[in-house]
Coordinates of C-alpha atoms in Angstrom, one line a residue:
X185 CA 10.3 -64.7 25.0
X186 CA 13.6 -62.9 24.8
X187 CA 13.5 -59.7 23.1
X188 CA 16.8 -58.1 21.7
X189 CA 17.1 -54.7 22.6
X190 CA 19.4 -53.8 20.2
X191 CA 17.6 -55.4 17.2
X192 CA 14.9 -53.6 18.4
X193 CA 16.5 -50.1 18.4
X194 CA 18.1 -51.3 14.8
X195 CA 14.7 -51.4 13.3
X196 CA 13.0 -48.2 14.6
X197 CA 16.4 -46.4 13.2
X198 CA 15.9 -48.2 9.8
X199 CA 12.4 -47.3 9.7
X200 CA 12.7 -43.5 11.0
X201 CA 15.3 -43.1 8.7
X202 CA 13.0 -44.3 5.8
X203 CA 10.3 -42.1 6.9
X204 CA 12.6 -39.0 7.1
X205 CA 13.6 -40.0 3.2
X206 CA 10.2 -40.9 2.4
X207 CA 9.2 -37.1 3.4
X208 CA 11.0 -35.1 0.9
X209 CA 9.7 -37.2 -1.8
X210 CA 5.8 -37.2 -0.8
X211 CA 6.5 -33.6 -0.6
X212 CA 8.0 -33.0 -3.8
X213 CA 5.5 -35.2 -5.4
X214 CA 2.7 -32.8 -4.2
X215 CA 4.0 -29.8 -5.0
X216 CA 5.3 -31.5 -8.7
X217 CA 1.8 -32.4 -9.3
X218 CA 0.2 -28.4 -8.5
X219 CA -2.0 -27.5 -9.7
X220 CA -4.7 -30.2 -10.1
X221 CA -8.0 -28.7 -9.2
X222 CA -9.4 -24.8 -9.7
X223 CA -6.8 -22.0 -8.4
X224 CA -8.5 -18.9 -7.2
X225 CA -7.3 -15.5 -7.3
X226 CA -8.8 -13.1 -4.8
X227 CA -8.9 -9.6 -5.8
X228 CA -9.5 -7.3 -2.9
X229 CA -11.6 -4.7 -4.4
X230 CA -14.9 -4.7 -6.7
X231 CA -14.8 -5.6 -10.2
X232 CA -13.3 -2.7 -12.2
X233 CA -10.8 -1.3 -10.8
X234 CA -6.8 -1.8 -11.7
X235 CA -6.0 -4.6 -9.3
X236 CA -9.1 -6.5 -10.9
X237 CA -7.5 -5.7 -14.3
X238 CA -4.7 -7.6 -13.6
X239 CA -5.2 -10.4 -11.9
X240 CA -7.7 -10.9 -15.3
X241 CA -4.9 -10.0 -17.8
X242 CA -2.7 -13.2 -16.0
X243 CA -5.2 -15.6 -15.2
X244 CA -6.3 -16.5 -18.3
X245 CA -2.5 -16.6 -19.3
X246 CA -1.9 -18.9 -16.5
X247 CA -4.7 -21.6 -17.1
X248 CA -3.5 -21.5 -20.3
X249 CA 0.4 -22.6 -18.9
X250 CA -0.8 -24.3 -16.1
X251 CA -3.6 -26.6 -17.6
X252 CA -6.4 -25.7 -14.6
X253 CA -8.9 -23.0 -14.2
X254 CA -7.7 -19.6 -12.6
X255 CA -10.6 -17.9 -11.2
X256 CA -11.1 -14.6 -10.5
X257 CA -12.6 -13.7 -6.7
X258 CA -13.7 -10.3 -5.7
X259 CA -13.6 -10.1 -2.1
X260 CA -13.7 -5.9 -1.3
X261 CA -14.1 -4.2 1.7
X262 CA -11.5 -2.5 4.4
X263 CA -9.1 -0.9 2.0
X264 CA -8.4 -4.7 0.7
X265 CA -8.4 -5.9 4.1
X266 CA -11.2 -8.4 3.7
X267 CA -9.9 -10.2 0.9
X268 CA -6.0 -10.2 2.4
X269 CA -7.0 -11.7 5.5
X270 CA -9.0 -14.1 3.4
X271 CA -5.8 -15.7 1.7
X272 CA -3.7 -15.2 4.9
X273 CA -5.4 -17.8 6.9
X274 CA -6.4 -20.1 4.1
X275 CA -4.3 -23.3 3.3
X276 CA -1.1 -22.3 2.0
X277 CA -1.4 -25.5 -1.0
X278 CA -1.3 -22.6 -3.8
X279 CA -4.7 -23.1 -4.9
X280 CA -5.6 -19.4 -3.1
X281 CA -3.8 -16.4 -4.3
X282 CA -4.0 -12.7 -3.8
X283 CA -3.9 -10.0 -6.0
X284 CA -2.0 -7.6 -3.5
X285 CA -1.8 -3.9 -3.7
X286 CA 0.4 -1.5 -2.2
X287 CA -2.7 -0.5 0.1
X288 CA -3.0 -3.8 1.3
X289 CA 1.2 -4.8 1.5
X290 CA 2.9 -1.3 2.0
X291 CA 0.4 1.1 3.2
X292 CA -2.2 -0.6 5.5
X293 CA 0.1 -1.4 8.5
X294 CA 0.7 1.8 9.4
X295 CA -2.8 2.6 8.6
X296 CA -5.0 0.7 10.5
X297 CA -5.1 0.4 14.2
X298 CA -5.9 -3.4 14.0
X299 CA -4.3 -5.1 11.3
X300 CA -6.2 -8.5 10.7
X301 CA -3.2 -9.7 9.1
X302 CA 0.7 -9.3 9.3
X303 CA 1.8 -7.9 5.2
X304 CA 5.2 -9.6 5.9
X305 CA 4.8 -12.7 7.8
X306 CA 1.4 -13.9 6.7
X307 CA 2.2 -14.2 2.7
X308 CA 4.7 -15.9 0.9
X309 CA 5.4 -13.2 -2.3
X310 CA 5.3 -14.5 -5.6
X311 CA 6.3 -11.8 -7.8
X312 CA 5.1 -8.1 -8.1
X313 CA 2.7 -7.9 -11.6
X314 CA 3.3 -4.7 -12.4
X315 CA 3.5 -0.8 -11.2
X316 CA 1.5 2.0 -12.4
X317 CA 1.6 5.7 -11.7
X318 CA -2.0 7.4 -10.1
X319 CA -3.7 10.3 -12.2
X320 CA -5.3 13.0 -10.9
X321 CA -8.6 13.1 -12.4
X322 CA -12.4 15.4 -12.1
X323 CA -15.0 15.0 -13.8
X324 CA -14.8 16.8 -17.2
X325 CA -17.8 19.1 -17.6
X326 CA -17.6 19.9 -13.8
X327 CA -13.7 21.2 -14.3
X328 CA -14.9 23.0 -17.2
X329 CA -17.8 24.3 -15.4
X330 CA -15.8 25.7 -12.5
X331 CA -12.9 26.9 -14.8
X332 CA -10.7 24.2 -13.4
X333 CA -8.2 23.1 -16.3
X334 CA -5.2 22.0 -14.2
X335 CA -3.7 21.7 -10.7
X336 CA -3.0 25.2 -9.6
X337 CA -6.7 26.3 -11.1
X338 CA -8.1 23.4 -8.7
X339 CA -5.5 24.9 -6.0
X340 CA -7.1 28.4 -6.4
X341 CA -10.2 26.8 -6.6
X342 CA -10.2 24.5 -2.9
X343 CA -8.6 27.9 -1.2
X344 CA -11.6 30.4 -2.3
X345 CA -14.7 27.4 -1.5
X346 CA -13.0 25.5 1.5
X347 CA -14.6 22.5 2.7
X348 CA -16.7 22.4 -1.0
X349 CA -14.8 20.3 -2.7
X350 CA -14.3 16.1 -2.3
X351 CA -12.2 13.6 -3.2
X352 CA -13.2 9.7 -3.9
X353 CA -11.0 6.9 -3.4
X354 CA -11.3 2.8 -3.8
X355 CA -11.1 2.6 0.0
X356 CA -9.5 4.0 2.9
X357 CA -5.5 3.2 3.5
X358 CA -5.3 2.7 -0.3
X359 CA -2.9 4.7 -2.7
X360 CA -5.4 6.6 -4.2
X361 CA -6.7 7.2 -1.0
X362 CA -2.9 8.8 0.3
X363 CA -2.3 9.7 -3.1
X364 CA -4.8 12.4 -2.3
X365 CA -3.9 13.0 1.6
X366 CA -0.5 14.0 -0.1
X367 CA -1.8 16.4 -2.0
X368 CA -4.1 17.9 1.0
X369 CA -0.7 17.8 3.2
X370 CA 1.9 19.4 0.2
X371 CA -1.2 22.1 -0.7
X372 CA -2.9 22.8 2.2
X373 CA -5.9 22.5 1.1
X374 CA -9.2 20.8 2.4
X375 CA -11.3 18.0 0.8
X376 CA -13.5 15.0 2.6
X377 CA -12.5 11.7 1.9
X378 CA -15.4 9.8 0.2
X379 CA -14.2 6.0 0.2
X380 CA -15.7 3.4 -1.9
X381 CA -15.1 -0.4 -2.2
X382 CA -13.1 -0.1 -5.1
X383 CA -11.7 2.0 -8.4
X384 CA -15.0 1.2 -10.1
X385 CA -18.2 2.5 -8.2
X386 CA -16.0 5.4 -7.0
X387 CA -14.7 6.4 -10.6
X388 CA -19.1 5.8 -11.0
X389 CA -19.7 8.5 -8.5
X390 CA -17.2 10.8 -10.0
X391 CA -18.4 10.1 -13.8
X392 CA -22.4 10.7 -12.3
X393 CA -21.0 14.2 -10.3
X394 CA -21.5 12.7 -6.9
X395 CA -17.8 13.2 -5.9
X396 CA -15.0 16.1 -7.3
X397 CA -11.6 14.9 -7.5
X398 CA -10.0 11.3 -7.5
X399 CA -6.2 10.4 -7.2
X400 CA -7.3 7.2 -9.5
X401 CA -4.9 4.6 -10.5
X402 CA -4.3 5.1 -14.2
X403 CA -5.4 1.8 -15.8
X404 CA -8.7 2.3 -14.3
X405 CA -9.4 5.6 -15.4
X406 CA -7.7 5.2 -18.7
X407 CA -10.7 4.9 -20.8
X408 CA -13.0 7.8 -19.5
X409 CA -10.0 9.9 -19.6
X410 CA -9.8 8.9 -23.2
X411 CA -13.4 9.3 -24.1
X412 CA -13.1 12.6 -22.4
X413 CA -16.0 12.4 -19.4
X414 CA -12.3 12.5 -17.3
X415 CA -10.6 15.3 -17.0
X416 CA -6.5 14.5 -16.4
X417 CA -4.9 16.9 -14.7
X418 CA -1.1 15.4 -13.8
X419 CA 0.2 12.2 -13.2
X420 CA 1.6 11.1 -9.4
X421 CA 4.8 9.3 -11.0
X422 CA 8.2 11.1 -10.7
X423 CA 8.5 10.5 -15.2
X424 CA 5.7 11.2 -17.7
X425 CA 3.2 8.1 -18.2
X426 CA 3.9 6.5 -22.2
X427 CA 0.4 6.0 -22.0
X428 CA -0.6 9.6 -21.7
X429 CA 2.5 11.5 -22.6
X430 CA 0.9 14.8 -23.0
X431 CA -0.4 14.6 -19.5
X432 CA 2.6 16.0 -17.2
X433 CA 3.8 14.9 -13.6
X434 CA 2.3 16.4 -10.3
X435 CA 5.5 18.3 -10.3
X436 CA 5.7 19.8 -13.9
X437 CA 2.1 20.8 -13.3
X438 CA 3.4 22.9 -10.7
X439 CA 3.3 24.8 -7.7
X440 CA 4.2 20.8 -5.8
X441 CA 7.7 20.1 -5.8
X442 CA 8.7 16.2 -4.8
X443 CA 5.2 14.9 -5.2
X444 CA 5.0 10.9 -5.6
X445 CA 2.7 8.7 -5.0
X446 CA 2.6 5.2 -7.8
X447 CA 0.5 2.1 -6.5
X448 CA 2.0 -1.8 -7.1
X449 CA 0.3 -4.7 -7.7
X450 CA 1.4 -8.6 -7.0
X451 CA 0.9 -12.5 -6.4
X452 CA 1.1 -13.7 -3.1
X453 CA 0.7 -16.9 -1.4
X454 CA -0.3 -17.9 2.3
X455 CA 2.5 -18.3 4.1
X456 CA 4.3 -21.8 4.2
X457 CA 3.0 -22.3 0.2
X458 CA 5.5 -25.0 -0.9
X459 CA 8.7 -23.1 -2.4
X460 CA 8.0 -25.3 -6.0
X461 CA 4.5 -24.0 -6.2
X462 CA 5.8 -20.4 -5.7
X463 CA 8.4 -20.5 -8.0
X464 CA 6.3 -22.1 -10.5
X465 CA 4.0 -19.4 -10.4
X466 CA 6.6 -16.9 -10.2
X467 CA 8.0 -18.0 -13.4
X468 CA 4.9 -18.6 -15.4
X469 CA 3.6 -15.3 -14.4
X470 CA 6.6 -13.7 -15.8
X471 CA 6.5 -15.5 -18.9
X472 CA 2.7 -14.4 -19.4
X473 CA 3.8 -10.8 -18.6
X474 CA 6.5 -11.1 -21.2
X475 CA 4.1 -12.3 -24.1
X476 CA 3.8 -9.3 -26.7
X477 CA -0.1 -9.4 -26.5
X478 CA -0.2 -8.9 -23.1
X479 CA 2.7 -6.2 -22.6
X480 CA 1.1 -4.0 -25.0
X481 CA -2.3 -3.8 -23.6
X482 CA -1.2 -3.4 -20.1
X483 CA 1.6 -0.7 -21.5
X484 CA -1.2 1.0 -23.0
X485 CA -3.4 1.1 -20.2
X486 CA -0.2 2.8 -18.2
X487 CA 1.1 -0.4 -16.5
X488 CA 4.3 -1.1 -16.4
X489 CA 4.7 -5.0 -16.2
X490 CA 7.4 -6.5 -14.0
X491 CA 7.2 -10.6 -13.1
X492 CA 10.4 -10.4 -10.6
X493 CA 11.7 -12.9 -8.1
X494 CA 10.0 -13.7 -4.9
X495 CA 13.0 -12.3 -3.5
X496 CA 12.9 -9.0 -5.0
X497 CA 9.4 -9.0 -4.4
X498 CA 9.5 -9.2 -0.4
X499 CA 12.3 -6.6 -0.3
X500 CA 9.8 -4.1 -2.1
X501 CA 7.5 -5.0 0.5
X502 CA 9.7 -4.3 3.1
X503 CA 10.7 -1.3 1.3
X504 CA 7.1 0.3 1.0
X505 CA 6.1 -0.1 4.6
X506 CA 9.0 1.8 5.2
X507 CA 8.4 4.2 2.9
X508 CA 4.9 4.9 3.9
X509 CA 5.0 4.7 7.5
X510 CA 5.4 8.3 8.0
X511 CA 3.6 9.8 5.1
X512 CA 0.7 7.9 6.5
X513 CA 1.8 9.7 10.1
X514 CA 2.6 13.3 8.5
X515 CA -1.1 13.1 6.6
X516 CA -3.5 12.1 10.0
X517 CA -4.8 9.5 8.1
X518 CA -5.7 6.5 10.7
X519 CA -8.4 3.8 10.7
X520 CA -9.7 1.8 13.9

């Protein structure tokens, strides 16, 4: 039998050539056809708390655009650690998201020791949700029983009865959590750090008297504040809060001057999530963000909703691991 080389090497060019076409199209077909089965959304912190807020207020919004179920996971533990590394090692075919914080993607490197994930390389960012300032809230008949009615009475306070006083948290490495390490640092004053596993059972302890002084994220607190069992005494945002107006800024309360400490919140994808899937998400997010139904309840809850690109997303990232690198190293704060 005489076999033709060069027919031969014809062929397996025709047919590598078809495959390398064929590729881009199998490709595009599968991320075309996303999503087709149940898309989950983990939230790393208990039910309750702001981030869980969110990723409620968009997933409905999103099954609704989308035509599949958006669930709602709550995987907390680790300052959000559990629940990041969760959707950093599963299978980056969009169908697991994560509500990320800027605990979990500005704060935590710098933070922890061990890092079970990498903030940058290990996500693919979708778009940031929205931004929201912290409040600075106590329990209301405690501040009234201890004659504490704003931040330089609780100043005065912590300096007469040092080592008293407590402060809660949603976890450790989290913005409420430095939120409050700021304000030890910038005052000088003492408290012990009491973390929970989210906004919610620690916002509990404070409602029940368990804990004295929270650096809460204001969605979360919003309602107690308002049925008065919360005491607000200044917000951690550089501008006034349109949700709470009468409540001033860390600064205007006085004697801290520069004080700043706001928490984010966004989608993100495992890393290698096909770019279609993301930008799909990305732009149906924004569009659900944008609806006037959903603006105005997160507006009045003291979010701020955003829906940016991926693009702009990742540089904020970047951005706030710079930025909190060494207030995380002037505080002391460290976890193993």
């Amino acid at each position: 039998m005489t076999w033709n080389l060069g027919s031969a090497a014809s062929a397996l060019l025709r047919m590598g050539a078809l495959l390398l076409v064929g590729l881009p199209l199998a490709y595009g077909q599968t991320a075309a056809g996303w999503p087709n089965r149940t898309v989950r959304i983990v939230v790393p912190f208990a039910p309750g708390g702001t981030t869980d807020i969110l990723a409620r207020a968009v997933a409905p919004e999103l099954a609704k655009a989308l035509g599949q179920t958006f669930v709602v996971d709550n995987r907390g533990g680790a300052g959000g650690n559990i629940g990041a590394e969760q959707v950093a090692k599963a299978a980056p075919d969009g169908y697991t998201l994560l509500m990320g914080t800027v605990g979990t993607h500005g704060i935590n490197k710098s933070l922890y020791a061990k890092l079970p994930y990498d903030p940058q390389k290990d996500f693919a960012p979708v778009t940031l949700v929205a931004g929201v300032p912290n409040v600075m809230v106590m329990n209301a008949d405690k501040a009234k029983a201890l004659g504490i009615q704003s931040v330089p009475d609780f100043i005065r306070y912590a300096r007469k009865h040092p080592g008293q006083l407590n402060m809660a948290s949603s976890g450790s490495g989290t913005s409420i959590h430095l939120a409050g390490e700021l304000f030890k640092s910038m005052t000088g004053i003492y408290m012990t750090h009491i973390p929970y596993g989210g906004s919610a059972p620690a916002l509990l302890g404070l409602v029940s008297d368990q804990v004295d002084v929270m650096f809460d994220n204001l969605p979360s607190s919003m309602a107690l504040i308002k049925a008065g069992k919360l005491k607000a005494f200044a917000v951690t945002s550089a501008q006034r809060s349109g949700a709470l107006p009468d409540i001033p800024t860390m600064e205007e309360a006085g004697p801290i001057k520069g004080f700043e400490a706001s928490s984010w919140f966004g989608l993100l994808a495992p890393a290698g999530t096909p770019p279609e899937v993301v930008r799909l998400l990305q732009q149906e997010t924004a569009k659900a963000l944008n609806l006037p139904a959903v603006k105005a309840k997160l507006l009045a809850q003291g979010a701020i909703p955003s829906g940016n690109t991926p693009e702009e997303f990742a540089a904020l990232i970047d951005a706030e691991i710079r930025k909190w690198a060494p207030v995380v190293k002037h505080s002391g704060a460290k976890v193993d």
